XYZ file of N, CA and C in Angstrom:
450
model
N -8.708 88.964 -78.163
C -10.012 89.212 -78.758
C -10.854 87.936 -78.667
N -12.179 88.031 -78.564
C -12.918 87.042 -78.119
C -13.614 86.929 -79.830
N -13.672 85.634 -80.566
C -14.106 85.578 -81.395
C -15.500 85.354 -81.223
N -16.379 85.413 -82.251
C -17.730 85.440 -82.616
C -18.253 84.618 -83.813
N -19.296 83.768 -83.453
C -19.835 82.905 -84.042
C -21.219 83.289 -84.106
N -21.999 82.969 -85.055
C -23.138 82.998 -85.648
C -23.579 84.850 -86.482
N -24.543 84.972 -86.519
C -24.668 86.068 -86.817
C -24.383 87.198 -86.029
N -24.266 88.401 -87.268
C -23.487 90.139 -86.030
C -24.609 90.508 -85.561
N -24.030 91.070 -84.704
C -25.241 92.171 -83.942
C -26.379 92.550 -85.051
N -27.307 93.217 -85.004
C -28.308 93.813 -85.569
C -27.885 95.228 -85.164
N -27.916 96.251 -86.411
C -27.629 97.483 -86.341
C -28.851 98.025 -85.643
N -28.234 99.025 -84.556
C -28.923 99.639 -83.811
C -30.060 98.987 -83.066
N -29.898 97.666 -82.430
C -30.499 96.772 -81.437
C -29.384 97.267 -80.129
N -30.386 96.643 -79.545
C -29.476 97.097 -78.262
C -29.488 95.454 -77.254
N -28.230 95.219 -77.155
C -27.891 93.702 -76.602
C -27.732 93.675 -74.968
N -28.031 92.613 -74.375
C -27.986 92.631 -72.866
C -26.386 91.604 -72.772
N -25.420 92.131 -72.003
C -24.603 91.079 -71.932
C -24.892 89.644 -70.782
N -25.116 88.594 -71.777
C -25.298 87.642 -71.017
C -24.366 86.461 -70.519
N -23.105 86.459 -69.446
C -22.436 85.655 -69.148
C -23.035 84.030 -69.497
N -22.458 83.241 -69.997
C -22.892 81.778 -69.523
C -21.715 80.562 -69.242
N -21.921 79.703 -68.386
C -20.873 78.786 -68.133
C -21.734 77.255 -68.840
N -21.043 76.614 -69.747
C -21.766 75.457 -70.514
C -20.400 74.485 -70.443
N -20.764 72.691 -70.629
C -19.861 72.232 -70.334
C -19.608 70.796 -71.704
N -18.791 70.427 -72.344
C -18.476 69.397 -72.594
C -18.055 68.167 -72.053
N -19.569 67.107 -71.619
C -19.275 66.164 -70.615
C -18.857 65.013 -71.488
N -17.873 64.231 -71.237
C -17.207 63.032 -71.789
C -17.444 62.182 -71.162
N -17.643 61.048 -71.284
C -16.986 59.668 -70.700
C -17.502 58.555 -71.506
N -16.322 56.977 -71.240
C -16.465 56.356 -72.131
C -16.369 56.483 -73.304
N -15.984 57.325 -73.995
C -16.711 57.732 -75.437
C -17.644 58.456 -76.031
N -18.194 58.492 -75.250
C -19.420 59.453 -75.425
C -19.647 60.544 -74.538
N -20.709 61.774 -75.042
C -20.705 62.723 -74.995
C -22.128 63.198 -74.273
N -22.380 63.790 -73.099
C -23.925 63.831 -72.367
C -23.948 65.200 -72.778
N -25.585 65.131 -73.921
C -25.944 66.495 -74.393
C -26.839 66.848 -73.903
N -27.763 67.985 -73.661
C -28.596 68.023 -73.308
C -29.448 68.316 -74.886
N -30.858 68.053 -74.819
C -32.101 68.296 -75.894
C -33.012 69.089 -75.117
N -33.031 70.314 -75.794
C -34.455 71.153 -75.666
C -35.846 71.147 -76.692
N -36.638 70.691 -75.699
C -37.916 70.343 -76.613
C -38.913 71.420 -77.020
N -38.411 72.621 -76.523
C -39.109 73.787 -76.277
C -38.278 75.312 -75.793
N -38.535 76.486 -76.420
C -39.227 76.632 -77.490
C -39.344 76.391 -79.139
N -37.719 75.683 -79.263
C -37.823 75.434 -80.323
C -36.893 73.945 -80.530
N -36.859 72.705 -80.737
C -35.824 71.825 -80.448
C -34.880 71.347 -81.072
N -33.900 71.211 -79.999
C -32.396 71.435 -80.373
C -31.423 71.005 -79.288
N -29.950 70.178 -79.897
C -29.385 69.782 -78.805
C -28.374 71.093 -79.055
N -27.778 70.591 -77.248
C -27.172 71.824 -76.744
C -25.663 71.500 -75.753
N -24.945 72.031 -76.011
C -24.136 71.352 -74.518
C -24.925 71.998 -73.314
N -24.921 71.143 -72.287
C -25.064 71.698 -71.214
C -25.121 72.638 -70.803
N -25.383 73.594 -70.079
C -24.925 74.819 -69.510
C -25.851 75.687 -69.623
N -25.683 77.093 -69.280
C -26.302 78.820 -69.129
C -26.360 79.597 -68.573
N -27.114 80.698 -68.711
C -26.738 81.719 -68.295
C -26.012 82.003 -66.267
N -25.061 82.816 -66.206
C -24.881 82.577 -65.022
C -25.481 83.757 -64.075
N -25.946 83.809 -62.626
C -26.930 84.861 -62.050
C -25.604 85.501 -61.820
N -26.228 86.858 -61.604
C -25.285 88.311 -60.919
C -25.096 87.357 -59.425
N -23.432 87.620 -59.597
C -22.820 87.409 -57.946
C -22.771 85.949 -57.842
N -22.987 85.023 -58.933
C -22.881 83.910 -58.694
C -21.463 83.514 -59.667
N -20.332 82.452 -58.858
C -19.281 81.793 -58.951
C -19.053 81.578 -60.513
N -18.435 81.223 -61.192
C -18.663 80.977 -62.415
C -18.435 78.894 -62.217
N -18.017 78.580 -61.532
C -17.627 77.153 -61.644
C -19.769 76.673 -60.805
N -19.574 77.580 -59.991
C -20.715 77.119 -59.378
C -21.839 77.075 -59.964
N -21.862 78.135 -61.028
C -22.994 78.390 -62.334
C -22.787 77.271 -63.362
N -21.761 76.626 -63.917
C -21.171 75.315 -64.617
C -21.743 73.927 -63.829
N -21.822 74.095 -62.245
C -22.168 72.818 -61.780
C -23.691 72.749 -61.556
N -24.330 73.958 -61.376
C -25.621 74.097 -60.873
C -26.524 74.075 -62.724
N -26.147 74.578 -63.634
C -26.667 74.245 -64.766
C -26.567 73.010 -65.423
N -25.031 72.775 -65.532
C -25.186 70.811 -65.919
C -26.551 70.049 -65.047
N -26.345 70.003 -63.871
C -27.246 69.501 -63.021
C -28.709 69.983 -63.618
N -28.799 71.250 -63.525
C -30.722 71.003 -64.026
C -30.722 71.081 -65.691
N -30.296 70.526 -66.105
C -30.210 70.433 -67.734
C -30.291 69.043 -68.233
N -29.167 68.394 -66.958
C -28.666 66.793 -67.286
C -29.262 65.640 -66.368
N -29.315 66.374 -64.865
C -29.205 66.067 -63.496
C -28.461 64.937 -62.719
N -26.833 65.288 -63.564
C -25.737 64.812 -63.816
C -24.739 65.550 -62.453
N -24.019 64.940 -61.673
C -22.971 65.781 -60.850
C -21.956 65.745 -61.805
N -20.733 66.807 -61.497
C -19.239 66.331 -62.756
C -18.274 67.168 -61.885
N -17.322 66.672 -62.442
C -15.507 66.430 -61.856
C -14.660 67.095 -62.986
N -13.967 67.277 -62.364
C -13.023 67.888 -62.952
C -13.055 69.099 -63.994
N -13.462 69.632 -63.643
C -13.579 70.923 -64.949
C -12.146 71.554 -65.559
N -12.401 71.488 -66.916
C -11.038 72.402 -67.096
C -11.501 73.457 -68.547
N -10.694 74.474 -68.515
C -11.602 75.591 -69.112
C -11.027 75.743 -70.278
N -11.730 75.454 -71.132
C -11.290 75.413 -73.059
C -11.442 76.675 -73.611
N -12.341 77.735 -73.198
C -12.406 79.072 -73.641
C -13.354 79.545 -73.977
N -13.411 80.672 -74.434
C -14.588 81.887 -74.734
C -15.034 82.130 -76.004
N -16.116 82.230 -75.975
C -16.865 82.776 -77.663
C -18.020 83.663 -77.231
N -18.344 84.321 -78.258
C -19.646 85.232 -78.378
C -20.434 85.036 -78.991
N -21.795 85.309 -79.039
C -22.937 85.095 -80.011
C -23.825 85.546 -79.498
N -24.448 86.461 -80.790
C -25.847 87.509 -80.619
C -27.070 87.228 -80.689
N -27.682 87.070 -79.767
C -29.231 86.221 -80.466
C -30.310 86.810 -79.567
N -31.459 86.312 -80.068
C -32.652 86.933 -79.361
C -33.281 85.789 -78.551
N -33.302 86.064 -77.019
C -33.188 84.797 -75.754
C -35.046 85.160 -75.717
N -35.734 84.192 -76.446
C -37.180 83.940 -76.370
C -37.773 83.855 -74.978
N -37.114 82.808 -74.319
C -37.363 82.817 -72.798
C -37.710 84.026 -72.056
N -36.500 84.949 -72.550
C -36.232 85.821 -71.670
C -37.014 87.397 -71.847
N -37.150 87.269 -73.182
C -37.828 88.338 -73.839
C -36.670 89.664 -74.151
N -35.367 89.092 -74.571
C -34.467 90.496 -75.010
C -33.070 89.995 -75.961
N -32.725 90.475 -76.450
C -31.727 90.400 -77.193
C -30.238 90.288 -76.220
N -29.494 89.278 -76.872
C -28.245 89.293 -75.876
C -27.055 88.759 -76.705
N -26.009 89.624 -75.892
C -24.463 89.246 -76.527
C -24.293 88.008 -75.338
N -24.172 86.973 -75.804
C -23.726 85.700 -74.885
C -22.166 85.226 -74.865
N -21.888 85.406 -73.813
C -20.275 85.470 -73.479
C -20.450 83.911 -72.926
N -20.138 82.961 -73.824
C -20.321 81.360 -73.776
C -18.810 80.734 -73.492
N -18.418 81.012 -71.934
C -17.422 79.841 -71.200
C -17.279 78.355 -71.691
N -16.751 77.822 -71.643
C -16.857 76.528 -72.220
C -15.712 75.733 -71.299
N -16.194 74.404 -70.711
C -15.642 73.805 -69.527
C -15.152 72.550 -70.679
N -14.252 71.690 -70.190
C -14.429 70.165 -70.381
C -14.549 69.476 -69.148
N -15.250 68.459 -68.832
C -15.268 67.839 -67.735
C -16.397 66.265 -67.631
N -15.885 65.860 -66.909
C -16.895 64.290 -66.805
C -18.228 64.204 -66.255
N -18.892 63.938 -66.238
C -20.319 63.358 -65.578
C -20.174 62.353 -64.748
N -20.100 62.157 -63.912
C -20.132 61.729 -62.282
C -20.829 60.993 -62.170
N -22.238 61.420 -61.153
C -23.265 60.668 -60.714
C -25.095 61.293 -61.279
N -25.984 60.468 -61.823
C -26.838 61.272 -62.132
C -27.807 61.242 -60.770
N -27.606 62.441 -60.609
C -28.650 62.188 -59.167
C -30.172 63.345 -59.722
N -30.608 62.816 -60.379
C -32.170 62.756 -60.689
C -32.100 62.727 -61.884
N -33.730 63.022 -62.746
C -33.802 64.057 -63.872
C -33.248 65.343 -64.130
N -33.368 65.411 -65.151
C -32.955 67.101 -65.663
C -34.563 68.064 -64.849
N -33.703 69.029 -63.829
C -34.712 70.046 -63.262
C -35.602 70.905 -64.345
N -34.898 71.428 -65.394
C -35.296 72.515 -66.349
C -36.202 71.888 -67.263
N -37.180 72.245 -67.263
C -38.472 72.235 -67.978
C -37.839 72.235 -69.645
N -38.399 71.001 -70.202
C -38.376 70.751 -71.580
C -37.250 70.531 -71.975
N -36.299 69.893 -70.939
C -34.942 69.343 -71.528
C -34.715 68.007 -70.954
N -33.851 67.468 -71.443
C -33.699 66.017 -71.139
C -31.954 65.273 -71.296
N -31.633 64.581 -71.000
C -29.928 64.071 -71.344
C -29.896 63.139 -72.297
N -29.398 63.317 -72.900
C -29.231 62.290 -73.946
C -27.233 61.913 -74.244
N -26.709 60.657 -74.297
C -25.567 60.256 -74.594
C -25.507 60.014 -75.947
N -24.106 60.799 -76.476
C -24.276 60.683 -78.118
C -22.779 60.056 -78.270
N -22.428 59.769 -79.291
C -21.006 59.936 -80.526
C -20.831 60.758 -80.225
N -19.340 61.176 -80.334
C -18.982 62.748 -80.753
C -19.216 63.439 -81.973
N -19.165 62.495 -82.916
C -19.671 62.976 -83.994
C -21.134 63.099 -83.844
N -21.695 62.591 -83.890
C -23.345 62.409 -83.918
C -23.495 63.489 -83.128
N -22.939 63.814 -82.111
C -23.124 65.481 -81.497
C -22.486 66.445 -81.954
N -21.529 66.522 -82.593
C -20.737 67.979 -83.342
C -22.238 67.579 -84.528
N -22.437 66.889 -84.960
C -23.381 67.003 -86.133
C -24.807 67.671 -85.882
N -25.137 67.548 -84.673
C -26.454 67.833 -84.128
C -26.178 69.181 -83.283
N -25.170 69.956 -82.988
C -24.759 70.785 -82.566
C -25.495 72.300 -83.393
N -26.642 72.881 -83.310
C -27.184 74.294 -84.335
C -25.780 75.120 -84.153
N -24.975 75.278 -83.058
C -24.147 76.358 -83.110
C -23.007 76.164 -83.544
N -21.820 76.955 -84.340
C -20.818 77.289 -84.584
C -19.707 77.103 -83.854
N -20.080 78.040 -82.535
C -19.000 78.041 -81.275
C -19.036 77.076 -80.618
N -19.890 76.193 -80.530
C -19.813 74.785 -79.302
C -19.196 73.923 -80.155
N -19.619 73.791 -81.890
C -18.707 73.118 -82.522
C -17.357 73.261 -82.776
N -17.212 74.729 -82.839
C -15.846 75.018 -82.676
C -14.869 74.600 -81.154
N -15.918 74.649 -80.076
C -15.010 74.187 -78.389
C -14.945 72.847 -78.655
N -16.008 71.888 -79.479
C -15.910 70.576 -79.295
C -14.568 70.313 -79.940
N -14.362 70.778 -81.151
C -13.380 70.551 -82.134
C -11.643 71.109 -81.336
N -12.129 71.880 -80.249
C -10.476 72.188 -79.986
C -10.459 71.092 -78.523
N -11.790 71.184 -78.070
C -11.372 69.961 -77.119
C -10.512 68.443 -77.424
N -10.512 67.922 -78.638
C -9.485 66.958 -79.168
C -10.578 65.781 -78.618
N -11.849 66.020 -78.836
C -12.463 64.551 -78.643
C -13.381 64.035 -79.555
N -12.985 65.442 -80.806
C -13.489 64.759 -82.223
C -12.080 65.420 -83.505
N -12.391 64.660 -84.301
C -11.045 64.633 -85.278
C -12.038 64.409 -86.761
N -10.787 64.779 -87.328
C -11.740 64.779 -88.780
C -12.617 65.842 -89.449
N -12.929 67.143 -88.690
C -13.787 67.917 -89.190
C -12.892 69.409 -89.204
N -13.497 69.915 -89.727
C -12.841 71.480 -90.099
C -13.833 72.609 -89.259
């Protein structure tokens, strides 16, 4: 069973299932988040939604990149969560099936592509703290690269 974080569905809404591949980048100590300045701001791990027919590792490398504009190595796959929310961007309601990678940051070969985001290097704490969601805090917390929190 795939657990679920944040709020349930809305009775009698109707949800789009939205795959996404998002990543927990490490190194040194620290943690490369991405910040969205728009539409509403908030840090985020990396990552999103992945297109129909596209790879799932290839959707993990092609989103870090326009989020961070970070290359990364080594991926290894920490697991699955769900969460129901209404994707503003997109204009629809969606069950988000949120992959969750661990892996390093490489080389930054540019800016972040995606409009109104930017990279920022945190603490691990200082990012489980700044984290709005449940489930990324929950992947950070089983990834074993923060301690101390429940």
């Amino acid at each position: 069973m795939i657990p679920r974080y944040g709020t349930p569905p809305l009775s009698g809404q109707v949800y789009r299932r939205r795959p996404g591949a998002y990543a927990i980048l490490h190194r040194d100590g620290r943690l490369l988040m991405t910040h969205q300045a728009q539409p509403s701001p908030e840090f985020q791990l990396p990552g999103g939604g992945i297109d129909p027919g596209e790879n799932v590792i290839a959707a993990l490398h092609r989103e870090v990149f326009e989020e961070t504009g970070y290359s990364i190595a080594g991926p290894r796959y920490l697991g699955v969560y769900r969460r129901y929310a209404y994707l503003p961007d997109y204009g629809y309601y969606a069950e988000k099936m949120c992959h969750i990678w661990l892996a390093r940051p490489i080389q930054r070969l540019g800016p972040p592509s995606e409009p109104h985001h930017s990279a920022i290097w945190m603490a691990p704490r200082a990012a489980y703290d700044a984290l709005p969601d449940e489930g990324s805090r929950a992947m950070l917390r089983r990834s074993g690269l923060i301690t101390g929190v429940k």
